[in-house]
PDB file of C-alpha atoms in Angstrom:
ATOM      1  CA  UNK A   1       3.834  -6.178 -28.875  1.00 40.00           C
ATOM      2  CA  UNK A   2       2.078  -5.771 -31.783  1.00 46.00           C
ATOM      3  CA  UNK A   3      -0.729  -2.869 -33.470  1.00 47.00           C
ATOM      4  CA  UNK A   4      -4.145  -3.581 -32.008  1.00 51.00           C
ATOM      5  CA  UNK A   5      -7.263  -2.826 -34.147  1.00 47.00           C
ATOM      6  CA  UNK A   6      -8.040   1.186 -32.947  1.00 50.00           C
ATOM      7  CA  UNK A   7      -4.963   1.914 -31.201  1.00 54.00           C
ATOM      8  CA  UNK A   8      -2.441   4.000 -33.193  1.00 54.00           C
ATOM      9  CA  UNK A   9      -0.721   4.298 -29.966  1.00 62.00           C
ATOM     10  CA  UNK A  10       0.488   0.615 -29.886  1.00 75.00           C
ATOM     11  CA  UNK A  11       1.794   1.000 -33.078  1.00 74.00           C
ATOM     12  CA  UNK A  12       3.829   4.595 -31.973  1.00 82.00           C
ATOM     13  CA  UNK A  13       5.339   2.770 -29.595  1.00 86.00           C
ATOM     14  CA  UNK A  14       6.702   0.504 -31.744  1.00 85.00           C
ATOM     15  CA  UNK A  15       8.028   3.132 -33.741  1.00 86.00           C
ATOM     16  CA  UNK A  16       9.362   4.734 -31.191  1.00 90.00           C
ATOM     17  CA  UNK A  17      11.162   1.936 -29.509  1.00 92.00           C
ATOM     18  CA  UNK A  18      12.776   1.073 -33.138  1.00 91.00           C
ATOM     19  CA  UNK A  19      14.066   4.356 -32.896  1.00 92.00           C
ATOM     20  CA  UNK A  20      15.141   4.530 -29.804  1.00 94.00           C
ATOM     21  CA  UNK A  21      17.442   1.492 -30.136  1.00 94.00           C
ATOM     22  CA  UNK A  22      18.853   2.804 -34.288  1.00 94.00           C
ATOM     23  CA  UNK A  23      19.828   6.202 -32.341  1.00 93.00           C
ATOM     24  CA  UNK A  24      21.734   3.366 -29.604  1.00 95.00           C
ATOM     25  CA  UNK A  25      23.162   0.967 -31.528  1.00 95.00           C
ATOM     26  CA  UNK A  26      27.131   0.969 -32.533  1.00 94.00           C
ATOM     27  CA  UNK A  27      29.370  -1.822 -33.051  1.00 94.00           C
ATOM     28  CA  UNK A  28      29.921  -2.356 -29.617  1.00 96.00           C
ATOM     29  CA  UNK A  29      25.842  -2.931 -28.296  1.00 96.00           C
ATOM     30  CA  UNK A  30      25.257  -4.088 -31.886  1.00 96.00           C
ATOM     31  CA  UNK A  31      24.010  -8.100 -30.982  1.00 96.00           C
ATOM     32  CA  UNK A  32      22.545  -6.662 -27.409  1.00 96.00           C
ATOM     33  CA  UNK A  33      20.150  -3.778 -29.686  1.00 95.00           C
ATOM     34  CA  UNK A  34      19.684  -6.916 -32.176  1.00 95.00           C
ATOM     35  CA  UNK A  35      18.283  -8.938 -29.679  1.00 95.00           C
ATOM     36  CA  UNK A  36      16.071  -6.214 -27.977  1.00 93.00           C
ATOM     37  CA  UNK A  37      14.841  -5.488 -31.874  1.00 93.00           C
ATOM     38  CA  UNK A  38      13.500  -8.835 -32.421  1.00 91.00           C
ATOM     39  CA  UNK A  39      11.944  -9.122 -28.931  1.00 89.00           C
ATOM     40  CA  UNK A  40       9.904  -6.762 -29.838  1.00 87.00           C
ATOM     41  CA  UNK A  41       8.157  -8.998 -32.254  1.00 83.00           C
ATOM     42  CA  UNK A  42       7.219  -6.015 -34.838  1.00 78.00           C
ATOM     43  CA  UNK A  43       5.711  -8.544 -37.333  1.00 74.00           C
ATOM     44  CA  UNK A  44       4.165 -11.312 -36.246  1.00 71.00           C
ATOM     45  CA  UNK A  45       3.272 -15.003 -37.936  1.00 64.00           C
ATOM     46  CA  UNK A  46       1.131 -15.681 -35.112  1.00 67.00           C
ATOM     47  CA  UNK A  47      -2.346 -16.612 -36.047  1.00 65.00           C
ATOM     48  CA  UNK A  48      -4.183 -18.566 -33.151  1.00 66.00           C
ATOM     49  CA  UNK A  49      -7.613 -18.448 -34.777  1.00 69.00           C
ATOM     50  CA  UNK A  50      -9.105 -16.121 -32.205  1.00 77.00           C
ATOM     51  CA  UNK A  51      -8.463 -12.989 -33.857  1.00 77.00           C
ATOM     52  CA  UNK A  52     -10.823 -11.664 -36.395  1.00 82.00           C
ATOM     53  CA  UNK A  53      -9.764 -11.737 -40.210  1.00 82.00           C
ATOM     54  CA  UNK A  54     -10.434  -8.197 -39.792  1.00 86.00           C
ATOM     55  CA  UNK A  55      -7.715  -8.404 -36.630  1.00 81.00           C
ATOM     56  CA  UNK A  56      -5.442 -10.461 -38.813  1.00 80.00           C
ATOM     57  CA  UNK A  57      -5.492  -7.687 -41.795  1.00 83.00           C
ATOM     58  CA  UNK A  58      -5.191  -5.352 -39.395  1.00 83.00           C
ATOM     59  CA  UNK A  59      -1.871  -6.665 -38.331  1.00 82.00           C
ATOM     60  CA  UNK A  60      -1.341  -7.664 -41.785  1.00 82.00           C
ATOM     61  CA  UNK A  61      -0.954  -3.518 -42.515  1.00 87.00           C
ATOM     62  CA  UNK A  62       0.325  -2.807 -39.360  1.00 85.00           C
ATOM     63  CA  UNK A  63       3.263  -4.462 -39.656  1.00 87.00           C
ATOM     64  CA  UNK A  64       3.720  -3.588 -43.272  1.00 89.00           C
ATOM     65  CA  UNK A  65       3.481  -0.161 -41.868  1.00 89.00           C
ATOM     66  CA  UNK A  66       6.060  -1.028 -39.751  1.00 89.00           C
ATOM     67  CA  UNK A  67       8.188  -2.339 -42.537  1.00 91.00           C
ATOM     68  CA  UNK A  68       7.752   0.615 -44.841  1.00 91.00           C
ATOM     69  CA  UNK A  69       8.868   3.112 -41.526  1.00 91.00           C
ATOM     70  CA  UNK A  70      11.730   1.215 -40.743  1.00 91.00           C
ATOM     71  CA  UNK A  71      13.260   1.075 -44.071  1.00 89.00           C
ATOM     72  CA  UNK A  72      13.297   4.780 -44.542  1.00 88.00           C
ATOM     73  CA  UNK A  73      14.498   5.170 -40.945  1.00 90.00           C
ATOM     74  CA  UNK A  74      17.876   2.886 -41.555  1.00 90.00           C
ATOM     75  CA  UNK A  75      18.654   4.041 -45.052  1.00 85.00           C
ATOM     76  CA  UNK A  76      18.639   7.861 -43.693  1.00 85.00           C
ATOM     77  CA  UNK A  77      20.623   6.706 -40.505  1.00 88.00           C
ATOM     78  CA  UNK A  78      22.745   5.082 -42.994  1.00 84.00           C
ATOM     79  CA  UNK A  79      22.942   8.111 -45.311  1.00 80.00           C
ATOM     80  CA  UNK A  80      23.814  10.161 -42.348  1.00 82.00           C
ATOM     81  CA  UNK A  81      25.923   8.020 -40.072  1.00 85.00           C
ATOM     82  CA  UNK A  82      28.980   7.098 -42.984  1.00 80.00           C
ATOM     83  CA  UNK A  83      30.786   5.160 -39.782  1.00 85.00           C
ATOM     84  CA  UNK A  84      28.105   2.964 -39.404  1.00 89.00           C
ATOM     85  CA  UNK A  85      26.441   1.975 -42.878  1.00 85.00           C
ATOM     86  CA  UNK A  86      28.031  -1.426 -43.263  1.00 88.00           C
ATOM     87  CA  UNK A  87      26.348  -2.206 -39.206  1.00 92.00           C
ATOM     88  CA  UNK A  88      22.846  -0.528 -40.763  1.00 91.00           C
ATOM     89  CA  UNK A  89      23.557  -2.972 -43.985  1.00 88.00           C
ATOM     90  CA  UNK A  90      24.063  -5.387 -41.297  1.00 90.00           C
ATOM     91  CA  UNK A  91      21.373  -4.885 -39.339  1.00 93.00           C
ATOM     92  CA  UNK A  92      18.918  -5.022 -42.520  1.00 90.00           C
ATOM     93  CA  UNK A  93      20.455  -7.958 -43.675  1.00 89.00           C
ATOM     94  CA  UNK A  94      20.020  -9.644 -41.004  1.00 92.00           C
ATOM     95  CA  UNK A  95      15.874  -8.419 -40.129  1.00 92.00           C
ATOM     96  CA  UNK A  96      15.628  -9.667 -43.806  1.00 91.00           C
ATOM     97  CA  UNK A  97      16.815 -13.042 -43.157  1.00 90.00           C
ATOM     98  CA  UNK A  98      14.813 -13.780 -39.737  1.00 91.00           C
ATOM     99  CA  UNK A  99      11.826 -12.490 -41.068  1.00 91.00           C
ATOM    100  CA  UNK A 100      12.002 -14.591 -44.326  1.00 89.00           C
ATOM    101  CA  UNK A 101      12.686 -17.772 -42.034  1.00 90.00           C
ATOM    102  CA  UNK A 102       9.808 -17.117 -39.827  1.00 87.00           C
ATOM    103  CA  UNK A 103       7.499 -16.357 -43.065  1.00 87.00           C
ATOM    104  CA  UNK A 104       8.858 -20.132 -44.464  1.00 88.00           C
ATOM    105  CA  UNK A 105       8.412 -21.770 -40.956  1.00 87.00           C
ATOM    106  CA  UNK A 106       4.338 -20.538 -40.909  1.00 82.00           C
ATOM    107  CA  UNK A 107       3.905 -21.569 -44.957  1.00 84.00           C
ATOM    108  CA  UNK A 108       5.534 -24.828 -44.081  1.00 87.00           C
ATOM    109  CA  UNK A 109       4.098 -25.649 -40.372  1.00 86.00           C
ATOM    110  CA  UNK A 110       1.042 -24.130 -41.325  1.00 83.00           C
ATOM    111  CA  UNK A 111      -0.108 -23.874 -44.614  1.00 80.00           C
ATOM    112  CA  UNK A 112      -3.425 -23.087 -43.710  1.00 81.00           C
ATOM    113  CA  UNK A 113      -2.492 -19.973 -41.786  1.00 79.00           C
ATOM    114  CA  UNK A 114      -4.121 -16.381 -42.638  1.00 78.00           C
ATOM    115  CA  UNK A 115      -0.444 -15.181 -42.629  1.00 75.00           C
ATOM    116  CA  UNK A 116       1.005 -18.203 -44.639  1.00 76.00           C
ATOM    117  CA  UNK A 117       2.545 -16.313 -47.280  1.00 78.00           C
ATOM    118  CA  UNK A 118       2.800 -13.646 -45.821  1.00 84.00           C
ATOM    119  CA  UNK A 119       6.367 -12.374 -46.086  1.00 89.00           C
ATOM    120  CA  UNK A 120       7.671  -9.290 -44.620  1.00 90.00           C
ATOM    121  CA  UNK A 121      11.559 -10.145 -45.130  1.00 89.00           C
ATOM    122  CA  UNK A 122      10.672 -10.399 -48.516  1.00 89.00           C
ATOM    123  CA  UNK A 123       8.309  -6.809 -48.708  1.00 91.00           C
ATOM    124  CA  UNK A 124      11.698  -5.266 -47.191  1.00 91.00           C
ATOM    125  CA  UNK A 125      14.074  -6.521 -49.259  1.00 87.00           C
ATOM    126  CA  UNK A 126      11.267  -4.861 -51.661  1.00 88.00           C
ATOM    127  CA  UNK A 127      10.956  -1.742 -50.160  1.00 89.00           C
ATOM    128  CA  UNK A 128      14.571  -1.606 -49.501  1.00 84.00           C
ATOM    129  CA  UNK A 129      14.320  -1.803 -53.865  1.00 81.00           C
ATOM    130  CA  UNK A 130      11.966   0.973 -54.771  1.00 84.00           C
ATOM    131  CA  UNK A 131      13.945   3.696 -51.777  1.00 80.00           C
ATOM    132  CA  UNK A 132      16.649   3.176 -54.311  1.00 72.00           C
ATOM    133  CA  UNK A 133      14.976   3.202 -56.904  1.00 74.00           C
ATOM    134  CA  UNK A 134      13.705   6.673 -56.234  1.00 77.00           C
ATOM    135  CA  UNK A 135      16.973   7.697 -54.703  1.00 71.00           C
ATOM    136  CA  UNK A 136      18.783   7.203 -58.067  1.00 69.00           C
ATOM    137  CA  UNK A 137      16.198   8.293 -60.172  1.00 67.00           C
ATOM    138  CA  UNK A 138      16.371  11.458 -59.105  1.00 71.00           C
ATOM    139  CA  UNK A 139      17.838  14.172 -60.888  1.00 74.00           C
ATOM    140  CA  UNK A 140      21.291  15.154 -59.043  1.00 73.00           C
ATOM    141  CA  UNK A 141      21.918  18.587 -61.524  1.00 78.00           C
ATOM    142  CA  UNK A 142      18.882  19.870 -60.788  1.00 80.00           C
ATOM    143  CA  UNK A 143      18.327  19.173 -57.234  1.00 77.00           C
ATOM    144  CA  UNK A 144      22.200  21.387 -57.067  1.00 80.00           C
ATOM    145  CA  UNK A 145      20.582  24.043 -59.272  1.00 86.00           C
ATOM    146  CA  UNK A 146      17.661  23.926 -56.675  1.00 86.00           C
ATOM    147  CA  UNK A 147      19.819  24.990 -53.678  1.00 85.00           C
ATOM    148  CA  UNK A 148      21.945  26.662 -56.117  1.00 87.00           C
ATOM    149  CA  UNK A 149      19.026  29.085 -57.652  1.00 90.00           C
ATOM    150  CA  UNK A 150      17.825  29.475 -54.177  1.00 90.00           C
ATOM    151  CA  UNK A 151      17.216  32.905 -52.199  1.00 92.00           C
ATOM    152  CA  UNK A 152      19.034  31.142 -49.109  1.00 89.00           C
ATOM    153  CA  UNK A 153      22.443  32.850 -48.113  1.00 90.00           C
ATOM    154  CA  UNK A 154      25.641  31.175 -49.128  1.00 89.00           C
ATOM    155  CA  UNK A 155      26.233  30.048 -45.999  1.00 89.00           C
ATOM    156  CA  UNK A 156      22.833  27.847 -45.589  1.00 88.00           C
ATOM    157  CA  UNK A 157      23.633  27.161 -49.266  1.00 84.00           C
ATOM    158  CA  UNK A 158      26.578  25.047 -48.450  1.00 86.00           C
ATOM    159  CA  UNK A 159      25.240  23.208 -45.794  1.00 85.00           C
ATOM    160  CA  UNK A 160      22.698  22.112 -48.388  1.00 80.00           C
ATOM    161  CA  UNK A 161      25.165  20.790 -50.405  1.00 84.00           C
ATOM    162  CA  UNK A 162      27.179  19.587 -47.885  1.00 81.00           C
ATOM    163  CA  UNK A 163      24.304  17.494 -46.128  1.00 76.00           C
ATOM    164  CA  UNK A 164      23.234  16.405 -50.001  1.00 76.00           C
ATOM    165  CA  UNK A 165      26.801  15.091 -50.575  1.00 73.00           C
ATOM    166  CA  UNK A 166      26.887  13.054 -47.499  1.00 71.00           C
ATOM    167  CA  UNK A 167      23.451  11.566 -48.358  1.00 72.00           C
ATOM    168  CA  UNK A 168      24.560  10.553 -51.274  1.00 70.00           C
ATOM    169  CA  UNK A 169      27.941   8.793 -50.209  1.00 69.00           C
ATOM    170  CA  UNK A 170      26.004   6.883 -47.273  1.00 67.00           C
ATOM    171  CA  UNK A 171      23.214   5.920 -50.009  1.00 69.00           C
ATOM    172  CA  UNK A 172      26.147   4.939 -52.275  1.00 67.00           C
ATOM    173  CA  UNK A 173      27.495   2.878 -49.311  1.00 71.00           C
ATOM    174  CA  UNK A 174      25.073   1.349 -47.912  1.00 72.00           C
ATOM    175  CA  UNK A 175      23.244  -0.261 -50.867  1.00 69.00           C
ATOM    176  CA  UNK A 176      26.508  -1.009 -52.383  1.00 67.00           C
ATOM    177  CA  UNK A 177      26.864  -3.343 -48.890  1.00 72.00           C
ATOM    178  CA  UNK A 178      23.170  -4.214 -48.587  1.00 70.00           C
ATOM    179  CA  UNK A 179      23.018  -5.533 -52.362  1.00 64.00           C
ATOM    180  CA  UNK A 180      26.709  -7.121 -51.737  1.00 65.00           C
ATOM    181  CA  UNK A 181      25.577  -8.914 -48.626  1.00 64.00           C
ATOM    182  CA  UNK A 182      22.059 -10.089 -50.934  1.00 57.00           C
ATOM    183  CA  UNK A 183      24.055 -11.137 -53.488  1.00 51.00           C
ATOM    184  CA  UNK A 184      26.158 -13.397 -51.138  1.00 51.00           C
ATOM    185  CA  UNK A 185      23.046 -15.070 -49.367  1.00 50.00           C
ATOM    186  CA  UNK A 186      22.413 -18.523 -50.526  1.00 42.00           C
ATOM    187  CA  UNK A 187      18.518 -16.937 -50.479  1.00 46.00           C
ATOM    188  CA  UNK A 188      16.994 -16.166 -53.844  1.00 43.00           C
ATOM    189  CA  UNK A 189      15.191 -12.696 -54.265  1.00 39.00           C
TER     190      UNK A 189
END
């Protein structure tokens, strides 16, 4: 499925399908849902020559937006679902590899394709690194102080602190596992 120019609904449908798959994902159904994810064809390297340059550019921008949303959703889930951190890290590694392989193949087989050189796996890696920098660039002490100084009741403050600590813990684990799996990969960044 692809998002068609001027049809935001197709983009929203793809996002909804990805969210449903991520919400259903466990180690028991990981392989089945991974296949369903790739069958969605969120990003495509098909350039049949029938689309206008504007259509191809729209597809590219739509794919980039999907990659950005996927990055956000997977990291958010890893932050809040610590038992599944390793599964989400493995999933994102597989997505990076698959999309990078597709990009390499199209560049080699069809170097004149308007999609040659558009590597969504590499873009996903970039988005992960941007998110890491954003998360670790935050002044955590200031965030704790903001919670402490708020007018919220004590039980709400305690809940906000617990959520914040859980998200930090999940984020650290996700990033560590993901970076370790990337560094073990034979592909260079």
